Amino acid sequence: MKYRQLTKEQFESLHEEFAQFLASQSIDVKEWKQIKEEKPHVAEEEMNVFSDVVWDDVLTKVNYLEHFSSKTINLFKCDKEKVHRIVINIYTNTDLLTKEGYEWLLKNPQDKAVEYLKGAKKYDLERNVELFDLIEKGSNISKGQLFEYFQKILS
């Protein structure tokens, strides 16, 4: 398995797509129930394959990721060949996880208590595998407004 199996909730929200996936393999509802009961390892493998297909589809479309902590924001722009990163550290009592802290940063991006680090690197592994790892470590998919905002400030 390339990624991880989708959660029960994710499978439930994708039940129609999973049914289509099974149908593409000539597995109908009756046969699926039989497989689950008599060959749970085969059912597990089908779920794993479907999970990988879904994750690959989602990750291929990802262009930006964000990871927030109370004092640091990591912003990622994910190109095909490399990932660009902006790290924002704050050295105040401000908590970036609060609305007030986040708004403070947006209003005071040039404050002396704000430090920026910027870089880029080629992917060590397959692009989607690295993005999946960032998501598993707490990053969220974003539209990239924050990355682009700070990119302009740093240019």
XYZ file of N, CA and C in Angstrom:
465
model
N 0.845 -1.175 0.000
C 0.000 0.000 0.000
C 0.891 1.240 0.000
N 0.531 2.182 -0.843
C 1.349 3.373 -1.030
C 1.104 4.423 0.056
N -0.139 4.571 0.479
C -0.479 5.593 1.463
C -1.036 4.905 2.704
N -2.276 5.231 3.062
C -2.960 4.512 4.136
C -4.397 4.327 3.695
N -5.021 3.363 4.305
C -6.413 3.111 3.971
C -7.272 4.288 4.420
N -8.252 4.602 3.611
C -9.194 5.652 3.974
C -9.899 5.275 5.267
N -10.324 6.267 6.011
C -11.065 5.996 7.245
C -12.469 5.520 6.899
N -13.142 4.979 7.895
C -14.519 4.532 7.697
C -15.395 5.680 7.188
N -15.195 6.867 7.768
C -15.975 8.040 7.357
C -15.678 8.420 5.918
N -14.410 8.327 5.518
C -14.044 8.649 4.142
C -14.657 7.641 3.173
N -14.620 6.362 3.548
C -15.255 5.346 2.705
C -16.756 5.613 2.578
N -17.382 5.964 3.699
C -18.819 6.232 3.658
C -19.143 7.410 2.745
N -18.318 8.448 2.787
C -18.586 9.608 1.930
C -18.277 9.309 0.460
N -17.499 8.268 0.207
C -17.148 7.886 -1.168
C -17.799 6.562 -1.576
N -18.918 6.221 -0.939
C -19.519 4.899 -1.193
C -19.920 4.702 -2.651
N -20.392 5.747 -3.314
C -20.771 5.608 -4.729
C -19.534 5.361 -5.589
N -18.459 6.104 -5.318
C -17.226 5.916 -6.062
C -16.631 4.527 -5.813
N -16.751 4.057 -4.564
C -16.246 2.721 -4.253
C -17.070 1.661 -4.978
N -18.372 1.863 -5.038
C -19.241 0.931 -5.771
C -18.853 0.895 -7.253
N -18.566 2.060 -7.822
C -18.134 2.122 -9.223
C -16.786 1.437 -9.409
N -15.902 1.625 -8.435
C -14.595 0.979 -8.474
C -14.764 -0.542 -8.476
N -15.612 -1.037 -7.592
C -15.861 -2.484 -7.550
C -16.513 -2.965 -8.848
N -17.455 -2.174 -9.365
C -18.129 -2.544 -10.613
C -17.127 -2.612 -11.767
N -16.133 -1.727 -11.746
C -15.121 -1.748 -12.815
C -14.299 -3.036 -12.771
N -14.370 -3.721 -11.640
C -13.684 -5.006 -11.490
C -14.685 -6.167 -11.523
N -15.888 -5.861 -12.028
C -16.974 -6.852 -12.160
C -17.373 -7.466 -10.823
N -17.363 -6.637 -9.783
C -17.794 -7.087 -8.458
C -19.075 -6.345 -8.115
N -20.177 -7.097 -7.994
C -21.450 -6.464 -7.641
C -21.658 -6.517 -6.122
N -22.767 -5.951 -5.656
C -23.046 -5.855 -4.216
C -23.063 -7.234 -3.570
N -23.735 -8.164 -4.203
C -23.852 -9.524 -3.651
C -22.467 -10.173 -3.526
N -21.679 -10.044 -4.569
C -20.342 -10.628 -4.539
C -19.450 -9.931 -3.512
N -19.589 -8.599 -3.371
C -18.805 -7.853 -2.389
C -19.116 -8.336 -0.979
N -20.387 -8.544 -0.675
C -20.766 -9.053 0.650
C -20.150 -10.429 0.884
N -20.158 -11.241 -0.133
C -19.582 -12.583 -0.029
C -18.062 -12.513 0.194
N -17.416 -11.638 -0.530
C -15.958 -11.475 -0.367
C -15.641 -11.024 1.051
N -16.403 -10.043 1.560
C -16.151 -9.544 2.919
C -16.297 -10.648 3.959
N -17.270 -11.511 3.765
C -17.516 -12.583 4.736
C -16.529 -13.739 4.600
N -16.260 -14.156 3.365
C -15.475 -15.371 3.138
C -13.986 -15.121 2.906
N -13.659 -13.946 2.398
C -12.260 -13.643 2.093
C -11.935 -12.219 2.543
N -11.924 -12.000 3.863
C -11.690 -10.635 4.355
C -10.367 -10.035 3.893
N -9.351 -10.866 3.683
C -8.061 -10.356 3.205
C -8.185 -9.801 1.782
N -9.030 -10.392 0.964
C -9.264 -9.889 -0.399
C -10.035 -8.575 -0.332
N -11.021 -8.513 0.544
C -11.786 -7.277 0.727
C -10.861 -6.154 1.190
N -9.980 -6.488 2.124
C -9.023 -5.498 2.638
C -8.125 -4.981 1.517
N -7.681 -5.884 0.663
C -6.816 -5.494 -0.449
C -7.558 -4.586 -1.435
N -8.814 -4.891 -1.711
C -9.618 -4.033 -2.603
C -9.769 -2.634 -1.999
N -9.988 -2.579 -0.698
C -10.118 -1.291 -0.016
C -8.793 -0.528 -0.055
N -7.689 -1.245 0.070
C -6.372 -0.609 0.000
C -6.096 -0.043 -1.393
N -6.424 -0.802 -2.410
C -6.210 -0.336 -3.787
C -7.061 0.905 -4.049
N -8.324 0.855 -3.642
C -9.202 2.019 -3.820
C -8.650 3.226 -3.060
N -8.193 3.017 -1.847
C -7.626 4.113 -1.051
C -6.453 4.759 -1.769
N -5.564 3.943 -2.316
C -4.422 4.484 -3.047
C -4.862 5.292 -4.264
N -5.869 4.807 -4.967
C -6.389 5.527 -6.141
C -6.933 6.887 -5.720
N -7.708 6.916 -4.641
C -8.291 8.171 -4.152
C -7.192 9.128 -3.709
N -6.254 8.635 -2.887
C -5.174 9.497 -2.405
C -4.359 10.048 -3.571
N -4.027 9.207 -4.537
C -3.259 9.684 -5.691
C -4.004 10.786 -6.433
N -5.301 10.603 -6.615
C -6.112 11.603 -7.305
C -6.111 12.924 -6.536
N -6.329 12.855 -5.242
C -6.357 14.064 -4.407
C -4.992 14.745 -4.405
N -3.939 13.992 -4.159
C -2.601 14.564 -4.021
C -2.076 15.160 -5.324
N -2.455 14.589 -6.441
C -2.032 15.114 -7.733
C -2.579 16.521 -7.952
N -3.731 16.817 -7.359
C -4.367 18.130 -7.511
C -3.887 19.158 -6.481
N -3.126 18.725 -5.483
C -2.667 19.634 -4.426
C -1.579 20.566 -4.960
N -1.763 21.863 -4.721
C -0.745 22.848 -5.087
C -0.153 23.542 -3.865
N -0.908 23.586 -2.766
C -0.451 24.285 -1.568
C -0.830 23.500 -0.314
N 0.053 23.572 0.672
C -0.206 23.009 1.995
C 0.175 24.042 3.043
N -0.474 23.966 4.204
C -0.164 24.854 5.328
C -0.118 24.026 6.601
N 0.796 24.402 7.480
C 0.869 23.759 8.788
C 1.052 24.852 9.843
N 0.120 24.919 10.785
C 0.134 25.949 11.831
C 0.472 25.343 13.182
N 1.265 26.068 13.947
C 1.419 25.798 15.377
C 1.327 27.153 16.071
N 1.441 27.178 17.369
C 1.222 28.432 18.091
C 2.243 29.515 17.736
N 3.452 29.141 17.373
C 4.510 30.124 17.096
C 5.081 30.036 15.685
N 4.638 29.082 14.902
C 5.226 28.858 13.576
C 4.154 28.516 12.553
N 4.345 29.035 11.345
C 3.522 28.638 10.204
C 4.473 28.145 9.116
N 4.182 26.974 8.574
C 4.909 26.438 7.428
C 3.965 26.489 6.237
N 4.393 27.180 5.193
C 3.600 27.303 3.976
C 4.353 26.606 2.846
N 3.658 25.764 2.091
C 4.291 24.998 1.028
C 3.587 25.251 -0.297
N 4.371 25.489 -1.327
C 3.864 25.529 -2.695
C 4.455 24.305 -3.378
N 3.598 23.441 -3.874
C 4.020 22.132 -4.355
C 3.983 22.079 -5.880
N 5.119 22.337 -6.506
C 5.224 22.226 -7.957
C 5.419 20.763 -8.334
N 5.566 20.505 -9.613
C 5.777 19.127 -10.061
C 7.150 18.596 -9.662
N 8.153 19.452 -9.758
C 9.529 19.004 -9.534
C 10.066 19.300 -8.134
N 9.543 20.371 -7.504
C 10.067 20.720 -6.184
C 9.001 21.397 -5.334
N 9.312 21.469 -4.047
C 8.419 22.118 -3.092
C 9.106 23.377 -2.577
N 8.346 24.478 -2.572
C 8.829 25.758 -2.059
C 8.242 25.921 -0.658
N 9.036 26.481 0.242
C 8.592 26.574 1.631
C 8.888 27.948 2.200
N 7.901 28.477 2.897
C 8.082 29.696 3.679
C 7.781 29.321 5.128
N 8.724 29.586 6.007
C 8.533 29.345 7.435
C 8.418 30.711 8.109
N 7.379 30.874 8.896
C 7.170 32.111 9.637
C 7.226 31.779 11.117
N 8.187 32.371 11.811
C 8.310 32.192 13.259
C 7.974 33.519 13.923
N 7.244 33.462 15.011
C 6.988 34.688 15.761
C 7.576 34.547 17.164
N 8.110 35.651 17.643
C 8.762 35.680 18.947
C 8.062 36.701 19.840
N 6.781 36.447 20.086
C 5.965 37.268 20.992
C 5.073 36.319 21.776
N 4.239 36.876 22.623
C 3.271 36.056 23.347
C 2.049 35.721 22.496
N 2.064 36.147 21.253
C 0.955 35.906 20.332
C 0.862 34.418 20.000
N -0.356 33.911 19.936
C -0.609 32.516 19.573
C -1.249 32.499 18.190
N -0.543 31.969 17.214
C -1.034 31.944 15.837
C -2.241 31.036 15.637
N -2.525 30.200 16.604
C -3.685 29.309 16.497
C -4.985 30.002 16.895
N -4.860 31.211 17.412
C -6.056 31.983 17.764
C -6.354 32.977 16.648
N -7.604 33.388 16.567
C -8.006 34.387 15.574
C -7.216 35.675 15.767
N -7.064 36.089 17.018
C -6.337 37.318 17.324
C -4.866 37.222 16.899
N -4.240 36.101 17.182
C -2.836 35.911 16.820
C -2.631 35.905 15.314
N -3.502 35.229 14.622
C -3.437 35.166 13.158
C -3.627 36.561 12.559
N -4.624 37.280 13.063
C -4.874 38.636 12.571
C -3.706 39.567 12.893
N -3.086 39.389 14.069
C -1.919 40.191 14.424
C -0.820 40.014 13.379
N -0.561 38.765 12.991
C 0.475 38.493 12.003
C 0.152 39.164 10.668
N -1.095 39.046 10.234
C -1.469 39.646 8.950
C -1.351 41.171 8.969
N -1.586 41.774 10.131
C -1.489 43.239 10.255
C -0.057 43.710 10.500
N 0.789 42.822 10.999
C 2.161 43.205 11.381
C 3.222 42.293 10.747
N 3.143 42.049 9.454
C 4.092 41.089 8.861
C 5.546 41.547 8.897
N 5.772 42.843 9.064
C 7.147 43.360 9.097
C 7.647 43.624 10.521
N 6.863 43.229 11.509
C 7.268 43.434 12.902
C 8.593 42.715 13.168
N 9.429 43.308 14.031
C 10.742 42.712 14.333
C 10.616 41.368 15.055
N 9.441 41.057 15.576
C 9.224 39.775 16.255
C 8.869 38.653 15.273
N 8.816 38.989 13.978
C 8.478 37.999 12.954
C 9.737 37.674 12.154
N 10.008 36.375 12.040
C 11.168 35.906 11.279
C 10.684 35.041 10.120
N 11.300 35.218 8.958
C 10.947 34.442 7.774
C 12.138 33.617 7.317
N 11.866 32.411 6.929
C 12.843 31.540 6.288
C 12.200 31.056 4.999
N 12.997 30.961 3.976
C 12.446 30.628 2.669
C 13.386 29.656 1.971
N 12.836 28.687 1.270
C 13.678 27.755 0.543
C 12.867 26.892 -0.398
N 13.576 26.053 -1.127
C 12.942 25.113 -2.047
C 13.843 23.897 -2.160
N 13.221 22.765 -2.432
C 14.008 21.552 -2.632
C 13.272 20.615 -3.576
N 14.063 19.827 -4.283
C 13.475 18.795 -5.131
C 12.961 17.688 -4.218
N 11.963 16.988 -4.686
C 11.413 15.885 -3.904
C 12.435 14.759 -3.813
N 12.599 14.230 -2.599
C 13.474 13.077 -2.407
C 12.774 11.800 -2.863
N 11.484 11.751 -2.622
C 10.670 10.602 -2.999
C 9.708 11.057 -4.090
N 8.764 10.230 -4.416
C 7.710 10.626 -5.354
C 6.933 11.796 -4.750
N 6.572 12.772 -5.568
C 5.902 13.991 -5.109
C 4.722 13.674 -4.200
N 3.800 12.853 -4.663
C 2.583 12.588 -3.892
C 2.871 11.909 -2.562
N 3.877 11.083 -2.512
C 4.252 10.409 -1.262
C 4.747 11.448 -0.248
N 5.538 12.412 -0.715
C 6.026 13.455 0.197
C 4.892 14.354 0.662
N 3.969 14.693 -0.222
C 2.831 15.524 0.181
C 1.958 14.774 1.172
N 1.755 13.496 0.943
C 0.976 12.681 1.875
C 1.621 12.688 3.254
N 2.940 12.581 3.293
C 3.656 12.598 4.565
C 3.436 13.921 5.293
N 3.471 15.034 4.569
C 3.216 16.345 5.186
C 1.783 16.415 5.738
N 0.841 15.856 5.014
C -0.557 15.849 5.477
C -0.691 14.980 6.723
N -0.057 13.841 6.716
C -0.111 12.952 7.879
C 0.530 13.603 9.109
N 1.462 14.512 8.890
C 2.126 15.211 9.997
C 1.381 16.479 10.408
N 0.202 16.715 9.817
C -0.629 17.823 10.269
C -0.851 18.955 9.294
N -0.255 18.898 8.112
C -0.500 19.948 7.124
C -1.894 19.802 6.538
N -2.437 20.940 6.121
C -3.751 20.963 5.488
C -3.619 21.490 4.069
N -4.431 20.962 3.187
C -4.476 21.440 1.809
C -5.089 22.837 1.830
N -4.501 23.743 1.051
C -5.029 25.105 1.001
C -5.079 25.593 -0.444
N -5.661 26.769 -0.608
C -5.732 27.383 -1.938
C -4.517 28.244 -2.228
N -3.683 28.471 -1.230
C -2.422 29.149 -1.452
C -2.412 30.650 -1.244
N -3.527 31.219 -0.781
C -3.553 32.675 -0.599
C -2.480 33.136 0.383
N -2.316 32.415 1.468
C -1.340 32.804 2.482
C 0.087 32.693 1.943
N 0.375 31.612 1.233
C 1.701 31.465 0.634
C 1.980 32.633 -0.302
N 1.048 32.932 -1.185
C 1.249 34.000 -2.172
C 1.351 35.368 -1.495
N 0.565 35.587 -0.437
C 0.622 36.843 0.315
C 2.029 37.068 0.877
N 2.566 36.047 1.550
C 3.889 36.193 2.152
C 4.998 36.143 1.104
N 4.766 35.464 0.024
C 5.729 35.454 -1.083
C 5.927 36.869 -1.616
N 4.847 37.618 -1.740
C 4.927 39.011 -2.210
C 5.656 39.884 -1.181
N 5.380 39.665 0.076
C 6.056 40.442 1.124
C 7.561 40.186 1.096
N 7.937 38.952 0.835
C 9.353 38.584 0.857
C 10.081 38.886 -0.442
N 9.364 39.259 -1.479
C 10.000 39.544 -2.784
C 10.541 40.949 -2.853
